[in-house]
GROMACS .gro file of C-alpha atoms in nm:
model
  433
    1ALA     CA    1   0.588  -0.017  -3.059
    2ARG     CA    2   0.406   0.268  -2.893
    3THR     CA    3   0.579   0.605  -2.911
    4PRO     CA    4   0.619   0.769  -2.571
    5ALA     CA    5   0.485   1.120  -2.527
    6PRO     CA    6   0.668   1.385  -2.324
    7PHE     CA    7   0.649   1.323  -1.950
    8PRO     CA    8   0.409   1.567  -1.780
    9PHE     CA    9   0.621   1.615  -1.464
   10PRO     CA   10   0.772   1.958  -1.400
   11PHE     CA   11   1.118   1.920  -1.546
   12THR     CA   12   1.412   2.157  -1.519
   13SER     CA   13   1.675   2.105  -1.783
   14PRO     CA   14   2.031   2.233  -1.750
   15PHE     CA   15   2.001   2.347  -2.112
   16LEU     CA   16   1.739   2.606  -2.013
   17LEU     CA   17   1.936   2.889  -1.859
   18PRO     CA   18   1.756   3.174  -1.681
   19SER     CA   19   1.708   3.482  -1.893
   20PRO     CA   20   1.912   3.791  -1.800
   21PRO     CA   21   1.726   4.107  -1.693
   22ALA     CA   22   1.545   4.272  -1.980
   23ALA     CA   23   1.767   4.581  -1.975
   24ARG     CA   24   2.083   4.370  -2.014
   25ARG     CA   25   1.954   4.128  -2.274
   26THR     CA   26   2.129   4.142  -2.608
   27ARG     CA   27   2.062   3.987  -2.944
   28LYS     CA   28   2.334   3.733  -2.861
   29ASP     CA   29   2.152   3.636  -2.539
   30ALA     CA   30   1.827   3.584  -2.724
   31THR     CA   31   2.002   3.379  -2.993
   32ASN     CA   32   2.171   3.153  -2.737
   33GLN     CA   33   1.849   3.099  -2.549
   34LEU     CA   34   1.669   3.011  -2.871
   35ARG     CA   35   1.942   2.763  -2.960
   36SER     CA   36   1.906   2.602  -2.618
   37ALA     CA   37   1.531   2.571  -2.663
   38VAL     CA   38   1.575   2.419  -3.008
   39ARG     CA   39   1.827   2.172  -2.868
   40ILE     CA   40   1.578   2.052  -2.608
   41HIS     CA   41   1.305   2.033  -2.872
   42VAL     CA   42   1.530   1.816  -3.086
   43ILE     CA   43   1.598   1.577  -2.797
   44ARG     CA   44   1.238   1.567  -2.678
   45ASN     CA   45   1.099   1.490  -3.021
   46ARG     CA   46   1.356   1.227  -3.107
   47VAL     CA   47   1.481   1.363  -3.436
   48HIS     CA   48   1.795   1.154  -3.377
   49LYS     CA   49   1.796   0.889  -3.643
   50HIS     CA   50   1.882   0.598  -3.415
   51LYS     CA   51   1.856   0.746  -3.065
   52ARG     CA   52   1.570   0.837  -2.838
   53MET     CA   53   1.494   0.938  -2.482
   54PRO     CA   54   1.455   0.667  -2.218
   55SER     CA   55   1.089   0.607  -2.144
   56CYS     CA   56   0.878   0.509  -1.845
   57VAL     CA   57   0.523   0.391  -1.781
   58VAL     CA   58   0.316   0.622  -1.562
   59VAL     CA   59  -0.027   0.640  -1.402
   60GLU     CA   60  -0.159   0.973  -1.528
   61LYS     CA   61  -0.498   0.992  -1.361
   62PRO     CA   62  -0.717   0.800  -1.116
   63GLY     CA   63  -0.873   0.490  -1.268
   64GLY     CA   64  -0.635   0.204  -1.204
   65PHE     CA   65  -0.397   0.041  -1.446
   66LYS     CA   66  -0.616   0.132  -1.743
   67SER     CA   67  -0.488   0.488  -1.712
   68LEU     CA   68  -0.125   0.380  -1.765
   69ALA     CA   69   0.065   0.559  -2.042
   70MET     CA   70   0.419   0.560  -2.180
   71ARG     CA   71   0.614   0.882  -2.139
   72ASP     CA   72   0.971   1.013  -2.161
   73SER     CA   73   1.170   0.958  -1.844
   74PRO     CA   74   1.133   1.244  -1.593
   75SER     CA   75   1.467   1.191  -1.426
   76GLY     CA   76   1.690   1.385  -1.662
   77ILE     CA   77   1.903   1.076  -1.708
   78VAL     CA   78   2.053   1.181  -2.040
   79GLU     CA   79   2.096   1.544  -1.944
   80THR     CA   80   2.255   1.528  -1.598
   81LYS     CA   81   2.591   1.393  -1.492
   82LEU     CA   82   2.600   1.070  -1.290
   83SER     CA   83   2.754   1.165  -0.960
   84GLY     CA   84   2.896   1.015  -0.644
   85SER     CA   85   2.823   0.652  -0.569
   86TYR     CA   86   2.521   0.629  -0.799
   87VAL     CA   87   2.485   0.370  -1.070
   88GLU     CA   88   2.267   0.378  -1.378
   89ILE     CA   89   2.075   0.060  -1.453
   90ARG     CA   90   1.935  -0.038  -1.789
   91VAL     CA   91   1.619  -0.222  -1.685
   92LEU     CA   92   1.585  -0.564  -1.848
   93ALA     CA   93   1.267  -0.703  -1.694
   94VAL     CA   94   0.999  -0.599  -1.443
   95SER     CA   95   0.782  -0.850  -1.257
   96LEU     CA   96   0.435  -0.755  -1.135
   97ASN     CA   97   0.286  -0.798  -0.788
   98PHE     CA   98  -0.068  -0.748  -0.661
   99ARG     CA   99   0.084  -0.477  -0.445
  100ASP     CA  100   0.143  -0.280  -0.764
  101VAL     CA  101  -0.226  -0.304  -0.855
  102VAL     CA  102  -0.335  -0.198  -0.505
  103HIS     CA  103  -0.110   0.108  -0.503
  104ILE     CA  104  -0.220   0.212  -0.851
  105GLN     CA  105  -0.585   0.189  -0.749
  106ARG     CA  106  -0.532   0.393  -0.431
  107LEU     CA  107  -0.328   0.676  -0.580
  108ARG     CA  108  -0.455   1.025  -0.503
  109PRO     CA  109  -0.453   1.303  -0.763
  110LYS     CA  110  -0.173   1.482  -0.574
  111ASN     CA  111   0.053   1.177  -0.629
  112LEU     CA  112   0.000   1.168  -1.005
  113PRO     CA  113   0.160   1.107  -1.244
  114PHE     CA  114   0.332   0.810  -1.084
  115ILE     CA  115   0.570   0.533  -1.203
  116PRO     CA  116   0.460   0.193  -1.061
  117CYS     CA  117   0.621  -0.143  -0.977
  118SER     CA  118   0.886  -0.250  -0.727
  119ASP     CA  119   1.061  -0.552  -0.882
  120CYS     CA  120   1.314  -0.538  -1.163
  121VAL     CA  121   1.646  -0.668  -1.281
  122GLY     CA  122   1.885  -0.471  -1.496
  123ARG     CA  123   2.242  -0.427  -1.609
  124ILE     CA  124   2.469  -0.147  -1.491
  125VAL     CA  125   2.555   0.079  -1.784
  126ALA     CA  126   2.719   0.366  -1.596
  127VAL     CA  127   2.884   0.418  -1.257
  128GLY     CA  128   2.960   0.734  -1.064
  129SER     CA  129   3.314   0.837  -0.972
  130GLY     CA  130   3.259   0.729  -0.610
  131CYS     CA  131   3.147   0.372  -0.677
  132THR     CA  132   3.357   0.098  -0.518
  133GLU     CA  133   3.124  -0.207  -0.509
  134ARG     CA  134   2.956  -0.218  -0.849
  135LYS     CA  135   3.107  -0.250  -1.195
  136LEU     CA  136   2.989  -0.189  -1.547
  137GLY     CA  137   2.799  -0.482  -1.693
  138GLU     CA  138   2.691  -0.638  -1.362
  139ARG     CA  139   2.335  -0.766  -1.348
  140VAL     CA  140   2.158  -0.642  -1.036
  141CYS     CA  141   1.824  -0.597  -0.864
  142ALA     CA  142   1.726  -0.278  -0.684
  143LEU     CA  143   1.627  -0.339  -0.323
  144PHE     CA  144   1.261  -0.316  -0.222
  145PHE     CA  145   1.361  -0.146   0.106
  146PRO     CA  146   1.681   0.044   0.023
  147PHE     CA  147   1.747   0.165   0.380
  148TRP     CA  148   1.702  -0.168   0.559
  149GLU     CA  149   2.045  -0.325   0.587
  150ASN     CA  150   2.002  -0.611   0.835
  151GLY     CA  151   1.826  -0.735   1.148
  152ARG     CA  152   1.480  -0.648   1.268
  153PRO     CA  153   1.353  -0.306   1.161
  154ARG     CA  154   1.421  -0.071   1.450
  155SER     CA  155   1.199   0.214   1.334
  156ALA     CA  156   0.984   0.331   1.047
  157ALA     CA  157   1.298   0.480   0.894
  158ASP     CA  158   1.424   0.130   0.808
  159LEU     CA  159   1.109   0.070   0.603
  160ARG     CA  160   1.096   0.399   0.416
  161GLY     CA  161   1.151   0.438   0.046
  162ALA     CA  162   0.978   0.116  -0.064
  163LEU     CA  163   0.984   0.125  -0.442
  164GLY     CA  164   0.667   0.175  -0.641
  165GLY     CA  165   0.429   0.272  -0.364
  166ALA     CA  166   0.330   0.474  -0.062
  167ASN     CA  167   0.499   0.452   0.278
  168ALA     CA  168   0.224   0.336   0.516
  169LEU     CA  169   0.423   0.432   0.828
  170GLU     CA  170   0.579   0.768   0.749
  171GLY     CA  171   0.385   0.888   0.449
  172GLY     CA  172   0.533   0.990   0.117
  173ILE     CA  173   0.555   0.795  -0.204
  174THR     CA  174   0.845   0.654  -0.407
  175HIS     CA  175   0.843   0.604  -0.783
  176GLY     CA  176   0.888   0.253  -0.913
  177VAL     CA  177   1.094   0.075  -1.175
  178LEU     CA  178   0.867   0.036  -1.480
  179GLN     CA  179   1.102   0.243  -1.693
  180GLU     CA  180   1.399   0.186  -1.921
  181ARG     CA  181   1.666   0.338  -1.698
  182ILE     CA  182   1.689   0.405  -1.327
  183ARG     CA  183   1.954   0.565  -1.109
  184VAL     CA  184   2.014   0.453  -0.751
  185PRO     CA  185   2.307   0.450  -0.505
  186GLU     CA  186   2.517   0.138  -0.551
  187SER     CA  187   2.435   0.032  -0.194
  188TYR     CA  188   2.070  -0.007  -0.300
  189THR     CA  189   2.157  -0.292  -0.537
  190VAL     CA  190   2.242  -0.663  -0.510
  191ARG     CA  191   2.397  -0.887  -0.773
  192VAL     CA  192   2.170  -1.167  -0.889
  193PRO     CA  193   2.254  -1.533  -0.961
  194GLU     CA  194   2.379  -1.602  -1.312
  195CYS     CA  195   2.176  -1.924  -1.320
  196LEU     CA  196   1.855  -1.722  -1.354
  197SER     CA  197   1.713  -1.566  -1.668
  198ASP     CA  198   1.621  -1.198  -1.665
  199ALA     CA  199   1.253  -1.280  -1.618
  200GLU     CA  200   1.329  -1.517  -1.330
  201ALA     CA  201   1.567  -1.274  -1.159
  202SER     CA  202   1.313  -0.992  -1.177
  203THR     CA  203   1.087  -1.184  -0.933
  204LEU     CA  204   1.337  -1.172  -0.645
  205PRO     CA  205   1.307  -0.825  -0.480
  206CYS     CA  206   0.955  -0.873  -0.339
  207ALA     CA  207   0.813  -1.222  -0.402
  208GLY     CA  208   1.145  -1.404  -0.377
  209LEU     CA  209   1.267  -1.230  -0.063
  210THR     CA  210   0.926  -1.264   0.104
  211ALA     CA  211   0.929  -1.640   0.050
  212TRP     CA  212   1.288  -1.662   0.176
  213SER     CA  213   1.215  -1.456   0.488
  214ALA     CA  214   0.909  -1.668   0.569
  215LEU     CA  215   1.122  -1.984   0.577
  216PHE     CA  216   1.437  -1.839   0.730
  217GLY     CA  217   1.299  -1.599   0.987
  218GLY     CA  218   1.432  -1.316   0.776
  219TYR     CA  219   1.510  -1.065   1.049
  220GLU     CA  220   1.801  -1.224   1.233
  221ASP     CA  221   2.095  -0.993   1.300
  222THR     CA  222   2.354  -1.260   1.228
  223SER     CA  223   2.353  -1.540   0.971
  224PRO     CA  224   2.005  -1.657   0.863
  225THR     CA  225   1.844  -1.906   1.100
  226ARG     CA  226   1.594  -2.115   0.913
  227LEU     CA  227   1.261  -2.186   1.076
  228VAL     CA  228   1.212  -2.521   0.904
  229GLY     CA  229   1.432  -2.806   0.788
  230LYS     CA  230   1.431  -3.172   0.694
  231GLY     CA  231   1.107  -3.342   0.798
  232ASP     CA  232   0.920  -3.024   0.890
  233ILE     CA  233   0.580  -2.954   0.733
  234VAL     CA  234   0.497  -2.628   0.556
  235LEU     CA  235   0.150  -2.516   0.447
  236LEU     CA  236   0.129  -2.276   0.152
  237GLU     CA  237  -0.177  -2.090   0.026
  238GLY     CA  238  -0.242  -2.061  -0.346
  239THR     CA  239  -0.011  -2.078  -0.646
  240GLY     CA  240   0.105  -1.718  -0.675
  241GLY     CA  241   0.465  -1.605  -0.691
  242VAL     CA  242   0.538  -1.611  -0.316
  243SER     CA  243   0.377  -1.951  -0.257
  244LEU     CA  244   0.550  -2.120  -0.550
  245LEU     CA  245   0.890  -1.979  -0.457
  246ALA     CA  246   0.832  -2.091  -0.098
  247LEU     CA  247   0.740  -2.437  -0.231
  248GLN     CA  248   1.065  -2.464  -0.425
  249MET     CA  249   1.276  -2.333  -0.138
  250ALA     CA  250   1.104  -2.559   0.117
  251LYS     CA  251   1.167  -2.866  -0.099
  252ALA     CA  252   1.531  -2.763  -0.129
  253LEU     CA  253   1.535  -2.769   0.254
  254GLU     CA  254   1.382  -3.122   0.245
  255CYS     CA  255   1.052  -3.015   0.401
  256SER     CA  256   0.714  -3.173   0.336
  257VAL     CA  257   0.478  -2.926   0.168
  258ILE     CA  258   0.100  -2.899   0.162
  259ILE     CA  259  -0.042  -2.646  -0.082
  260THR     CA  260  -0.392  -2.516  -0.159
  261SER     CA  261  -0.565  -2.392  -0.472
  262SER     CA  262  -0.915  -2.361  -0.617
  263GLN     CA  263  -0.814  -2.546  -0.936
  264ASN     CA  264  -0.706  -2.908  -0.960
  265SER     CA  265  -0.502  -2.831  -1.273
  266LYS     CA  266  -0.285  -2.592  -1.070
  267LEU     CA  267  -0.254  -2.847  -0.790
  268ASN     CA  268  -0.126  -3.102  -1.042
  269ARG     CA  269   0.140  -2.856  -1.154
  270ALA     CA  270   0.232  -2.793  -0.791
  271ARG     CA  271   0.279  -3.169  -0.746
  272ASP     CA  272   0.519  -3.164  -1.039
  273LEU     CA  273   0.723  -2.905  -0.845
  274GLY     CA  274   0.738  -3.133  -0.543
  275ALA     CA  275   0.426  -3.062  -0.335
  276ASP     CA  276   0.357  -3.363  -0.111
  277ALA     CA  277  -0.015  -3.298  -0.060
  278CYS     CA  278  -0.270  -3.073  -0.227
  279ILE     CA  279  -0.605  -2.936  -0.108
  280ASN     CA  280  -0.873  -2.782  -0.329
  281TYR     CA  281  -1.016  -2.523  -0.090
  282LYS     CA  282  -1.339  -2.492  -0.289
  283GLU     CA  283  -1.403  -2.864  -0.261
  284THR     CA  284  -1.281  -2.864   0.101
  285PRO     CA  285  -1.403  -2.543   0.269
  286LYS     CA  286  -1.245  -2.636   0.604
  287TRP     CA  287  -0.905  -2.680   0.447
  288GLY     CA  288  -0.719  -2.579   0.762
  289LYS     CA  289  -0.853  -2.878   0.954
  290LYS     CA  290  -0.783  -3.098   0.651
  291ALA     CA  291  -0.420  -2.983   0.647
  292PHE     CA  292  -0.397  -3.056   1.021
  293GLU     CA  293  -0.503  -3.417   0.958
  294ILE     CA  294  -0.280  -3.462   0.652
  295ALA     CA  295   0.019  -3.352   0.857
  296LYS     CA  296  -0.029  -3.651   1.088
  297GLY     CA  297   0.058  -3.886   0.805
  298PHE     CA  298   0.390  -3.712   0.742
  299LYS     CA  299   0.519  -3.757   1.097
  300GLU     CA  300   0.676  -4.045   1.281
  301GLU     CA  301   0.440  -4.267   1.480
  302LYS     CA  302   0.551  -4.119   1.812
  303ASP     CA  303   0.499  -3.762   1.687
  304ARG     CA  304   0.157  -3.800   1.525
  305VAL     CA  305  -0.015  -3.517   1.702
  306GLY     CA  306  -0.120  -3.341   1.383
  307GLY     CA  307  -0.065  -2.991   1.252
  308VAL     CA  308   0.189  -2.823   1.030
  309ASP     CA  309   0.504  -2.657   1.158
  310LEU     CA  310   0.476  -2.340   0.951
  311VAL     CA  311   0.200  -2.163   0.758
  312VAL     CA  312   0.294  -1.897   0.502
  313ASP     CA  313  -0.027  -1.695   0.503
  314VAL     CA  314  -0.082  -1.473   0.199
  315GLY     CA  315  -0.458  -1.433   0.234
  316GLY     CA  316  -0.480  -1.226   0.550
  317ALA     CA  317  -0.838  -1.180   0.667
  318GLY     CA  318  -0.970  -1.448   0.433
  319THR     CA  319  -0.735  -1.725   0.547
  320ILE     CA  320  -0.609  -1.655   0.900
  321SER     CA  321  -0.877  -1.865   1.071
  322ASP     CA  322  -0.791  -2.174   0.864
  323ALA     CA  323  -0.422  -2.109   0.919
  324LEU     CA  324  -0.481  -2.127   1.295
  325ASP     CA  325  -0.668  -2.455   1.246
  326ALA     CA  326  -0.383  -2.604   1.046
  327VAL     CA  327  -0.081  -2.517   1.260
  328ARG     CA  328   0.046  -2.752   1.529
  329VAL     CA  329   0.093  -2.680   1.895
  330GLY     CA  330   0.395  -2.453   1.918
  331GLY     CA  331   0.387  -2.386   1.544
  332ARG     CA  332   0.423  -2.059   1.357
  333VAL     CA  333   0.210  -1.854   1.119
  334MET     CA  334   0.394  -1.604   0.900
  335LEU     CA  335   0.159  -1.326   0.784
  336VAL     CA  336   0.295  -1.200   0.453
  337GLY     CA  337  -0.008  -1.071   0.261
  338ASN     CA  338  -0.372  -0.971   0.263
  339LEU     CA  339  -0.510  -1.096  -0.068
  340GLY     CA  340  -0.827  -1.205   0.114
  341GLY     CA  341  -0.882  -0.867   0.280
  342ARG     CA  342  -0.744  -0.649   0.558
  343ASP     CA  343  -1.022  -0.665   0.819
  344ALA     CA  344  -1.091  -0.994   0.993
  345LEU     CA  345  -1.310  -1.123   1.275
  346ILE     CA  346  -1.112  -1.417   1.414
  347LYS     CA  347  -1.335  -1.682   1.569
  348ARG     CA  348  -1.194  -1.881   1.856
  349MET     CA  349  -0.904  -1.648   1.910
  350ASP     CA  350  -0.810  -1.859   2.212
  351ARG     CA  351  -0.655  -2.108   1.969
  352ILE     CA  352  -0.357  -1.875   1.951
  353PHE     CA  353  -0.263  -1.909   2.316
  354TYR     CA  354  -0.381  -2.260   2.401
  355LYS     CA  355  -0.182  -2.394   2.104
  356ALA     CA  356   0.106  -2.156   2.188
  357ILE     CA  357   0.112  -2.034   1.828
  358THR     CA  358   0.364  -1.773   1.720
  359ILE     CA  359   0.218  -1.524   1.471
  360GLN     CA  360   0.471  -1.304   1.297
  361GLY     CA  361   0.408  -1.023   1.054
  362LEU     CA  362   0.659  -1.016   0.772
  363VAL     CA  363   0.729  -0.744   0.518
  364VAL     CA  364   0.963  -0.862   0.242
  365GLY     CA  365   1.313  -0.852   0.398
  366HIS     CA  366   1.647  -0.673   0.425
  367LYS     CA  367   1.961  -0.649   0.212
  368LYS     CA  368   2.160  -0.917   0.398
  369GLY     CA  369   1.867  -1.154   0.356
  370PHE     CA  370   1.859  -1.079  -0.017
  371GLU     CA  371   2.228  -1.162  -0.049
  372ALA     CA  372   2.184  -1.487   0.148
  373MET     CA  373   1.883  -1.578  -0.066
  374CYS     CA  374   2.082  -1.529  -0.386
  375GLN     CA  375   2.355  -1.759  -0.254
  376PHE     CA  376   2.092  -2.020  -0.162
  377ILE     CA  377   1.933  -1.998  -0.508
  378GLU     CA  378   2.273  -2.039  -0.671
  379GLU     CA  379   2.359  -2.344  -0.460
  380LYS     CA  380   2.019  -2.516  -0.482
  381ARG     CA  381   1.942  -2.408  -0.840
  382VAL     CA  382   1.598  -2.275  -0.749
  383LYS     CA  383   1.422  -2.142  -1.060
  384PRO     CA  384   1.128  -1.905  -1.002
  385ILE     CA  385   0.816  -1.994  -1.199
  386VAL     CA  386   0.729  -1.734  -1.463
  387ASP     CA  387   0.383  -1.778  -1.609
  388LYS     CA  388   0.394  -1.527  -1.893
  389VAL     CA  389   0.625  -1.259  -2.033
  390PHE     CA  390   0.487  -0.947  -2.202
  391LEU     CA  391   0.670  -0.694  -2.420
  392TYR     CA  392   0.738  -0.346  -2.285
  393ASP     CA  393   0.461  -0.182  -2.487
  394GLU     CA  394   0.214  -0.447  -2.366
  395TYR     CA  395   0.214  -0.312  -2.010
  396LYS     CA  396  -0.164  -0.271  -1.997
  397GLU     CA  397  -0.217  -0.626  -2.118
  398ALA     CA  398   0.026  -0.751  -1.852
  399PHE     CA  399  -0.169  -0.587  -1.570
  400GLU     CA  400  -0.497  -0.708  -1.719
  401TYR     CA  401  -0.362  -1.063  -1.726
  402LEU     CA  402  -0.233  -1.041  -1.369
  403VAL     CA  403  -0.572  -0.933  -1.235
  404HIS     CA  404  -0.815  -1.132  -1.448
  405SER     CA  405  -0.643  -1.451  -1.566
  406LYS     CA  406  -0.788  -1.766  -1.408
  407SER     CA  407  -0.509  -1.989  -1.538
  408ARG     CA  408  -0.213  -1.786  -1.411
  409PHE     CA  409   0.047  -2.001  -1.235
  410GLY     CA  410   0.347  -1.806  -1.113
  411LYS     CA  411   0.475  -1.460  -1.197
  412VAL     CA  412   0.383  -1.214  -1.473
  413VAL     CA  413   0.681  -1.028  -1.621
  414ILE     CA  414   0.726  -0.734  -1.858
  415ARG     CA  415   1.039  -0.755  -2.071
  416VAL     CA  416   1.173  -0.402  -2.095
  417ALA     CA  417   1.492  -0.484  -2.286
  418GLY     CA  418   1.631  -0.799  -2.441
  419PRO     CA  419   1.983  -0.930  -2.513
  420LYS     CA  420   1.988  -0.765  -2.855
  421ASP     CA  421   1.987  -0.424  -2.688
  422PHE     CA  422   2.337  -0.502  -2.562
  423GLU     CA  423   2.474  -0.680  -2.868
  424LYS     CA  424   2.473  -0.352  -3.057
  425GLU     CA  425   2.516   0.008  -2.950
  426ASP     CA  426   2.245   0.101  -2.698
  427HIS     CA  427   1.959   0.261  -2.888
  428LEU     CA  428   1.896   0.519  -2.616
  429ILE     CA  429   2.066   0.857  -2.604
  430PRO     CA  430   2.390   0.798  -2.408
  431SER     CA  431   2.412   0.944  -2.057
  432LYS     CA  432   2.674   1.193  -1.949
  433MET     CA  433   2.948   1.026  -1.743
   0.00000   0.00000   0.00000
């Protein structure tokens, strides 16, 4: 395994006490200060036989994910007392999103070094004295939007603090979860279903909740109101994490599903998951019109007017025109991503109003939605598709695979810690309680 180097952030340790004025300094003062410095040096250089500092993966300089490096944690986890309603989470697995790649590529020098990634699952290893909801040993995910409790976002404040990236509305940047330990208020966490493995559970904060919100409306103030149900037709784009989770959830709701891909091998795997119709968009460039016609065959004779009820659009500029072709009169397009670009010239924009289409922008989801999604997953036994799991020190290879693999089907996950880390005494330096 790679050995982390000291983290380059400015770091103030409680062991480093300010020096007294020169006139009042004594030999004893100098000796105590030297002992403090030696103590820090011992911790920082891991001379403990079986213990070491928690580590994190950081972007150190502009240049994308190739500039990632492993460093000691900057948060002072082992040197500061856990206070209030905070919990400490031993990260088990981190799943990667294209959002992580985009934010890494757009980082400015003033934001570096920076810890990436938004999605993780971990186990609570310490709780503050004010905690009332969380207990030691619980397996939880940290929320993508920690301040968004329920309902439609009322202001930019609801959408601040998104993990592992910049805040597009208010500015600022929040460190992510690609590290061995994190500390967050207990209200920023949600328990995950026990039916999921660590790798599967790590996909829920962004990809899982986005898929759920696209099918259930996501932003209702009361109990979730699903947008589709038995007999409705859903069109999904591609075979990434959001689309595959939406496929599984839609089938659990007894919907008919049409899905697209550029590879027939991936379409065959999607059929195995329950997809009712598949379109190779390279072989069928006007795949939106094709989906419109396919939808006719799924409907009762009296309702054969064509078009799908819901499109989950992950492509943005590259797919919105076909999405408008595919949706039925009175149907809905949920805009959840921009993998095909951010700037689009929409031809025949009048389709939106003469077909009475509802277009809704969607950004992940809120805490109540996450809790409802977990209950749904537990009841329906939905299992997120994980394509490949990398070891913690293979973080560069994981990002490389996410970006360049042509065969990827589902999520890419980095395993930060495994079960053996909890069978024995934790191999990290214990935190102060």
